[in-house]
Coordinates of C-alpha atoms and ligand atoms in Angstrom, one line a residue:
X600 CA 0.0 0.0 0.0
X601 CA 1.5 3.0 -0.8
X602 CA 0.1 6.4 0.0
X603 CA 0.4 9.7 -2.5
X604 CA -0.2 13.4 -1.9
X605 CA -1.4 14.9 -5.0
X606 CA -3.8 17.5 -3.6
X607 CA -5.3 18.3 -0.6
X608 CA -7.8 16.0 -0.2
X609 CA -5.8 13.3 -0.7
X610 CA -5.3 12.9 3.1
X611 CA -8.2 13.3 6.0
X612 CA -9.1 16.1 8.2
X613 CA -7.9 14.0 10.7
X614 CA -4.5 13.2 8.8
X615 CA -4.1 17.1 8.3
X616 CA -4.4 17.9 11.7
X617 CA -1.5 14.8 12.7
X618 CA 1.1 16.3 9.7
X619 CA 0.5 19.9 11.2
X620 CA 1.4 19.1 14.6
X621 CA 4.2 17.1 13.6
X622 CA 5.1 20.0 11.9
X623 CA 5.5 22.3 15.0
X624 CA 7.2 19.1 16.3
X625 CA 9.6 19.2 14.0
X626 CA 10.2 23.1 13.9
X627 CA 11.5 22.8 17.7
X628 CA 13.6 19.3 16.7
X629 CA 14.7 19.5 13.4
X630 CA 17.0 16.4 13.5
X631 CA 14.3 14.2 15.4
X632 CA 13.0 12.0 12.5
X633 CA 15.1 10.2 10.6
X634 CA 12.8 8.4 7.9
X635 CA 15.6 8.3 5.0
X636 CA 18.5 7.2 7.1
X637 CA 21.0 4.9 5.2
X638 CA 21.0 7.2 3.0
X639 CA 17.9 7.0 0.8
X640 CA 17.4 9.6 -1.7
X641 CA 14.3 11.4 -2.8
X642 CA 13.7 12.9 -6.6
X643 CA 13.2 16.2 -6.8
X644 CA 11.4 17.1 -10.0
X645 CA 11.3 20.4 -11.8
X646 CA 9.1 21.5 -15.2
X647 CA 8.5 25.2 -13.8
X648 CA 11.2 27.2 -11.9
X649 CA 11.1 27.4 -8.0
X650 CA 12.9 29.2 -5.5
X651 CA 11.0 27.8 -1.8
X652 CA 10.3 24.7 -3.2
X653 CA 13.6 23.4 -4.4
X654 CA 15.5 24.8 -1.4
X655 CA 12.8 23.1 1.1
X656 CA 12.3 19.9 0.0
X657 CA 16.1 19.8 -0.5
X658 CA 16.8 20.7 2.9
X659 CA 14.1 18.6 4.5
X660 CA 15.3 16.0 2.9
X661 CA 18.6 16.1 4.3
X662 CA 17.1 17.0 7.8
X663 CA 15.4 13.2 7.5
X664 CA 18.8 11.4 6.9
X665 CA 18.2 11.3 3.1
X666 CA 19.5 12.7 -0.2
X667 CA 17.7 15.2 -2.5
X668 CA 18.4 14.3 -5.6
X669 CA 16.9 17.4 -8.1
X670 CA 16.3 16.8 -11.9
X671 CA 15.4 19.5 -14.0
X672 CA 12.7 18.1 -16.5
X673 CA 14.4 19.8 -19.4
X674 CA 17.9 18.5 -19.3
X675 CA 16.4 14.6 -18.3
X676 CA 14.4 12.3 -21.1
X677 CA 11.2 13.5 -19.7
X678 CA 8.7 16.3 -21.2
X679 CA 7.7 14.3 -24.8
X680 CA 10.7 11.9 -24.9
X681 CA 10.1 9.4 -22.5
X682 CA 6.3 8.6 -20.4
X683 CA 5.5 9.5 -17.3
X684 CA 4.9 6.0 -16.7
X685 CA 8.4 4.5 -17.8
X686 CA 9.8 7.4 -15.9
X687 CA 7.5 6.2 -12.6
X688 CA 8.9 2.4 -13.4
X689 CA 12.7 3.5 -13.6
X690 CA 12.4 6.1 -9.9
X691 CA 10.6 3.6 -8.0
X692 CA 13.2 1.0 -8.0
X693 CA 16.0 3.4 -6.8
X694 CA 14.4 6.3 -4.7
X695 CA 12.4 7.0 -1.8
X696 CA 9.7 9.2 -3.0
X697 CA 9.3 11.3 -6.0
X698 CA 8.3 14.9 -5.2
X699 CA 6.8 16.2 -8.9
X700 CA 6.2 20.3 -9.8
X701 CA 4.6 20.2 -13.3
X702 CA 1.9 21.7 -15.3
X703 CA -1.4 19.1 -15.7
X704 CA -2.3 17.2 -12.8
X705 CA -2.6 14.2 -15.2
X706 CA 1.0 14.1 -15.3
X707 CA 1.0 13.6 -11.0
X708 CA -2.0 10.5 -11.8
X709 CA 0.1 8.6 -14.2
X710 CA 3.1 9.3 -11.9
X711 CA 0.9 8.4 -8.9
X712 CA -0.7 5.0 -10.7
X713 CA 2.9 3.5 -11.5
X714 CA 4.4 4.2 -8.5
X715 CA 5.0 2.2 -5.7
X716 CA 7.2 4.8 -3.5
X717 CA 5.3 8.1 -2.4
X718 CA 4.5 10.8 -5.2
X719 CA 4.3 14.1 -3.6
X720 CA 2.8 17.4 -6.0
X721 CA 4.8 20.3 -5.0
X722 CA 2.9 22.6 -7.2
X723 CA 0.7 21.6 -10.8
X724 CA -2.0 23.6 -12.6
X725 CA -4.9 23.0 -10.3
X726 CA -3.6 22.7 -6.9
X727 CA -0.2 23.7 -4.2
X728 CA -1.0 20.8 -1.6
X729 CA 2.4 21.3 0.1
X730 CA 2.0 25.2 0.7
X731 CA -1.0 24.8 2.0
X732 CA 0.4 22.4 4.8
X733 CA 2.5 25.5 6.1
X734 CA 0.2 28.1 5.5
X735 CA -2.2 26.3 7.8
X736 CA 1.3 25.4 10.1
X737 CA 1.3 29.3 10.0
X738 CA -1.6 30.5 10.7
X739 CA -2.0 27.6 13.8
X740 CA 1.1 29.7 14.8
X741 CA -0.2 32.9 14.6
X742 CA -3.6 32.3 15.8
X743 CA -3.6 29.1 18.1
X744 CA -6.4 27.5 16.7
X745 CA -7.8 26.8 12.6
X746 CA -11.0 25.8 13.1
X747 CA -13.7 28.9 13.2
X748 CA -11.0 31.3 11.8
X749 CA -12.4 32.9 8.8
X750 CA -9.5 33.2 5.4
X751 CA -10.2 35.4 3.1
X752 CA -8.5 35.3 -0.5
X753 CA -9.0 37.9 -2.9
X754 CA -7.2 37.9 -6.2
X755 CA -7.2 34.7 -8.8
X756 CA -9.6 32.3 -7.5
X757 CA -9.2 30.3 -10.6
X758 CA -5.8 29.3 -9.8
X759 CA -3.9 26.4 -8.1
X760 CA -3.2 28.3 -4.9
X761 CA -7.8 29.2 -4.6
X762 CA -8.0 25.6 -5.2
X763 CA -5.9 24.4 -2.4
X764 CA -7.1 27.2 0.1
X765 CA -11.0 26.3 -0.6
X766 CA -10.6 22.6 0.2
X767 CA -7.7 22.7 2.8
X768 CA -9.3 25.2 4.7
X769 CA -12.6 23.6 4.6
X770 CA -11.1 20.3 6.0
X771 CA -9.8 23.0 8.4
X772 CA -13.1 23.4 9.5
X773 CA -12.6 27.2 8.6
X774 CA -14.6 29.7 6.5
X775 CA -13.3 30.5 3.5
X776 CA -14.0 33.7 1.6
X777 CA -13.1 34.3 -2.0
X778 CA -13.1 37.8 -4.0
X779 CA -12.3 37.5 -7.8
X780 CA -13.3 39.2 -10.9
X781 CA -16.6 36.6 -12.4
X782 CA -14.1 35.6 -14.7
X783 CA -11.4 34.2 -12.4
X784 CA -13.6 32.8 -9.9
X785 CA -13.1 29.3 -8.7
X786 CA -14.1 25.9 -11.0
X787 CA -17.7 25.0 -9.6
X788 CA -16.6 21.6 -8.9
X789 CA -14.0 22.9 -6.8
X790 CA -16.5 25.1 -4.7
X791 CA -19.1 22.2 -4.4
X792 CA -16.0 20.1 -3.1
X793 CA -15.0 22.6 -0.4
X794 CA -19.0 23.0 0.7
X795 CA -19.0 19.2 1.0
X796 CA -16.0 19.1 2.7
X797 CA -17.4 22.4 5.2
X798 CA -20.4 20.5 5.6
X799 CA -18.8 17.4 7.8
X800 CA -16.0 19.7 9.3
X801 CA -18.2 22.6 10.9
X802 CA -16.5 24.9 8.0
X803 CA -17.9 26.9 4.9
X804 CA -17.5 28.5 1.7
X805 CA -18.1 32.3 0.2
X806 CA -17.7 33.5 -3.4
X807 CA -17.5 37.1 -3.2
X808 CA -17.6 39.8 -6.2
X809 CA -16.2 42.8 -3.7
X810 CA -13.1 42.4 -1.9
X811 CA -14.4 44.0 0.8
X812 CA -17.1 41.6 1.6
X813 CA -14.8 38.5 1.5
X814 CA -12.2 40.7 3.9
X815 CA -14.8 41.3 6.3
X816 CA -14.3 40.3 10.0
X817 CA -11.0 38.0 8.2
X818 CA -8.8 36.6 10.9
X819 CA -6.2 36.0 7.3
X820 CA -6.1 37.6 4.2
X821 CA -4.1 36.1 1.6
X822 CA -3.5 36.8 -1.7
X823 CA -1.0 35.3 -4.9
X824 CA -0.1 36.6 -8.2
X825 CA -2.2 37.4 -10.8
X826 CA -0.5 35.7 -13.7
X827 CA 0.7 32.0 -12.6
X828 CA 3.4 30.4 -14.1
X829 CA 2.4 29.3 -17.7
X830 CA 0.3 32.4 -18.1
X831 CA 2.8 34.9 -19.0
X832 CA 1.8 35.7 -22.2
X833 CA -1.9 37.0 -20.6
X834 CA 0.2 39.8 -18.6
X835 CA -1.6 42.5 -19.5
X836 CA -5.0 41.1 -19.7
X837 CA -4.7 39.9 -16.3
X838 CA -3.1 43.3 -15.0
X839 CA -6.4 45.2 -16.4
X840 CA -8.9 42.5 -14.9
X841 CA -7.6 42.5 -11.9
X842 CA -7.8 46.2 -11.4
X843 CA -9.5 47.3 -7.8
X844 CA -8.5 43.2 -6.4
X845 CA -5.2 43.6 -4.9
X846 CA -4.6 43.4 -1.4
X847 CA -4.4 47.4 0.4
X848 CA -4.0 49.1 3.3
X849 CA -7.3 49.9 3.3
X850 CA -8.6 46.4 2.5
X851 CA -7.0 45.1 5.5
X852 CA -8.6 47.8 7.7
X853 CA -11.9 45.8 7.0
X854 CA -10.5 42.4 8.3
X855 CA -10.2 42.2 12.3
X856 CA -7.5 43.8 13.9
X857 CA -5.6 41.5 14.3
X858 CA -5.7 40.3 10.9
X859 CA -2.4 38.6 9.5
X860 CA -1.5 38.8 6.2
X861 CA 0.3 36.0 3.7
X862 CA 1.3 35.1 0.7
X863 CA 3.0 32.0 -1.1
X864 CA 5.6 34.1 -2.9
X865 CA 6.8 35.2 -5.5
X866 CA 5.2 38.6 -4.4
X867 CA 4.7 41.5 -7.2
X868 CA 4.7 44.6 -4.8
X869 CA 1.8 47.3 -6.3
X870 CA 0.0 44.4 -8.3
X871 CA -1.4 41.7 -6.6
X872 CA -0.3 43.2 -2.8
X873 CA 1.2 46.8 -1.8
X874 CA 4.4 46.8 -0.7
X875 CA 3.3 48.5 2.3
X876 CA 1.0 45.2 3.5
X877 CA 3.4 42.9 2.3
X878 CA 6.5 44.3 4.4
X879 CA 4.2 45.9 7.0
X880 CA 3.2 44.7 11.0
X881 CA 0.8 42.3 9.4
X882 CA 3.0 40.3 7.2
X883 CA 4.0 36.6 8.2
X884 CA 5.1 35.7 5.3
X885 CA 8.9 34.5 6.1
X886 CA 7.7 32.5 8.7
X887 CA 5.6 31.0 5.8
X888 CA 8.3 30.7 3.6
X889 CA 10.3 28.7 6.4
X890 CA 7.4 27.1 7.8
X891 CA 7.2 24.7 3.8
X892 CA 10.8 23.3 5.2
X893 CA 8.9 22.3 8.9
X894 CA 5.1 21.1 6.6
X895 CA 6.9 19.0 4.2
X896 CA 9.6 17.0 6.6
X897 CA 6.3 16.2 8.2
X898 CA 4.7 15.4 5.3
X899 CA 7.2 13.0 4.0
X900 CA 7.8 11.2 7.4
X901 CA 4.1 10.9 7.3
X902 CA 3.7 9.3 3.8
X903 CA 6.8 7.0 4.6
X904 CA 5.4 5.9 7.5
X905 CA 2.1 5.2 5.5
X906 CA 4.1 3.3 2.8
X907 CA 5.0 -0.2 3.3
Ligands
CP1978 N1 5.6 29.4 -3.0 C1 6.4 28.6 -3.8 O1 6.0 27.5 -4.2 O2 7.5 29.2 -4.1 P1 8.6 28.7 -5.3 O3 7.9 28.9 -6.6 O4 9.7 29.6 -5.1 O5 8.9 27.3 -5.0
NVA1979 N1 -0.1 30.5 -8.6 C1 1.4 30.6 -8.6 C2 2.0 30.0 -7.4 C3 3.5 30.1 -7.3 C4 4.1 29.5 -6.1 C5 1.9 29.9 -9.9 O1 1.3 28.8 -10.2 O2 2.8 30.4 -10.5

């Protein structure tokens, strides 16, 4: 039986919960898990560019006894020349677990389906699994709790990062509230997924048209860019249609006092965020950053543990 993470859902409420206070475990003792040990190595694979991912994973993996190995997708036989599944068949017989950033979530299924070591999406199309992990890791931080907390995300709800807040948040048991422009709002199977999800876990869903309204009474505001990796050729569409939806100084005045303020990163100060939230009091957005090292080390112990 071997156990995959290839978006959110893909463990319980319950299993959330366990990986994010292993998490905070592992913040305080970094060296205490040692799934990898021998050394076993874990592929780290690359079709879009990364920064926190590549350096976290990497590092985590080390931190577990293991060895990161990271292949860029471009300079292997992958990406046309070889299948996913032949690539699956030749991984699993000499790695751990095979961590995956790619475009279509396809791709992670037929990774998943002939695999029998852990395959881990660290970022596709339709969802951020991982980053979720730590932003809920961060706002339990922040805010000693998740359940009841209301999120509120304005910016593009149609994108991988919406995805992953609406149904990781849900299984949070939290409220969460989104504010796009109608044509960047969320898939409709993706809301009725989070509702169902809200539904069992004392949580909910709201699809907002005014920023203000989703940002009203927020305990969390978060926001990511508007033009996603693979969408750079839509620039300045997206930067006129998303006029009035970035994240302000007065926008936040409307959330609670309190309110904290994150973002996955990359950030694009004056666009999606002003550089005045994003660097100001609010901000906890490095301890987000770190927090994906802390998530994913529990994530993988998790899996391996899950795996056998
Ligand atoms: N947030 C995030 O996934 O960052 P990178 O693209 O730098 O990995
Ligand atoms: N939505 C962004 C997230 C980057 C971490 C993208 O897919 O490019």
């Amino acid at each position: 039986m071997v156990r995959h993470f290839l978006k959110d859902d893909d463990i319980s409420p319950a299993e959330q919960a366990t990986i994010i206070r292993r998490a905070i475990e592992l913040k305080k003792a970094p060296y205490s898990q040692r799934p990898f040990e021998g050394p076993k190595t874990v592929a780290l694979i690359f079709d879009k560019t990364s920064t926190r991912t590549r350096v976290s994973f990497a590092v985590g993996v080390a931190d577990l006894g293991g060895v990161p190995l990271i292949i860029d997708s471009q300079t292997s036989q992958m990406g046309g020349k070889e299948s996913v599944a032949d690539t699956a068949r030749v991984l699993e017989r000499q790695v751990a677990a095979i961590v995956w950033r790619t475009y279509a979530q396809a791709g992670l299924e037929e990774m998943a389906a002939n695999s029998s070591v852990p395959v881990i999406n660290s970022l596709s199309d339709d969802w951020h699994p991982c980053q979720l992990l730590a932003d809920l890791m961060t706002i339990h931080e922040h805010k000693g709790q998740l359940a009841g907390l209301k999120l509120a995300y304005v910016g593009d709800a149609s994108n991988n990062m919406a995805n992953s807040y609406l149904v990781a948040c849900a299984m949070a048991g939290m409220t969460v509230s989104i504010a796009a422009p109608a044509e960047y709002l969320p898939a409709a199977t993706v809301v009725a997924r989070a509702e169902n999800i809200a539904a069992e876990t004392g949580g909910s869903v709201e699809v907002h048209g005014d920023p203000v309204l989703a940002v009203m009474h927020a305990d969390v505001v978060v926001t990511d860019t508007w033009i996603s990796m693979g969408q750079e050729q839509e620039k300045a569409k997206r930067i006129r249609d998303f006029n009035g939806f970035g994240v302000s100084a007065e926008l936040m005045a409307h959330a609670k006092p309190g309110a904290i303020f994150m973002h996955c990163l990359p950030a694009y100060r004056g666009y999606e965020v002003s550089a005045e939230v994003l660097d100001g009091p609010q901000s906890v957005i490095w301890d987000e950053a770190e927090n994906r090292l802390h998530a994913q080390k529990a994530l993988l112990t998790f899996l391996a543990e899950h795996t056998k």
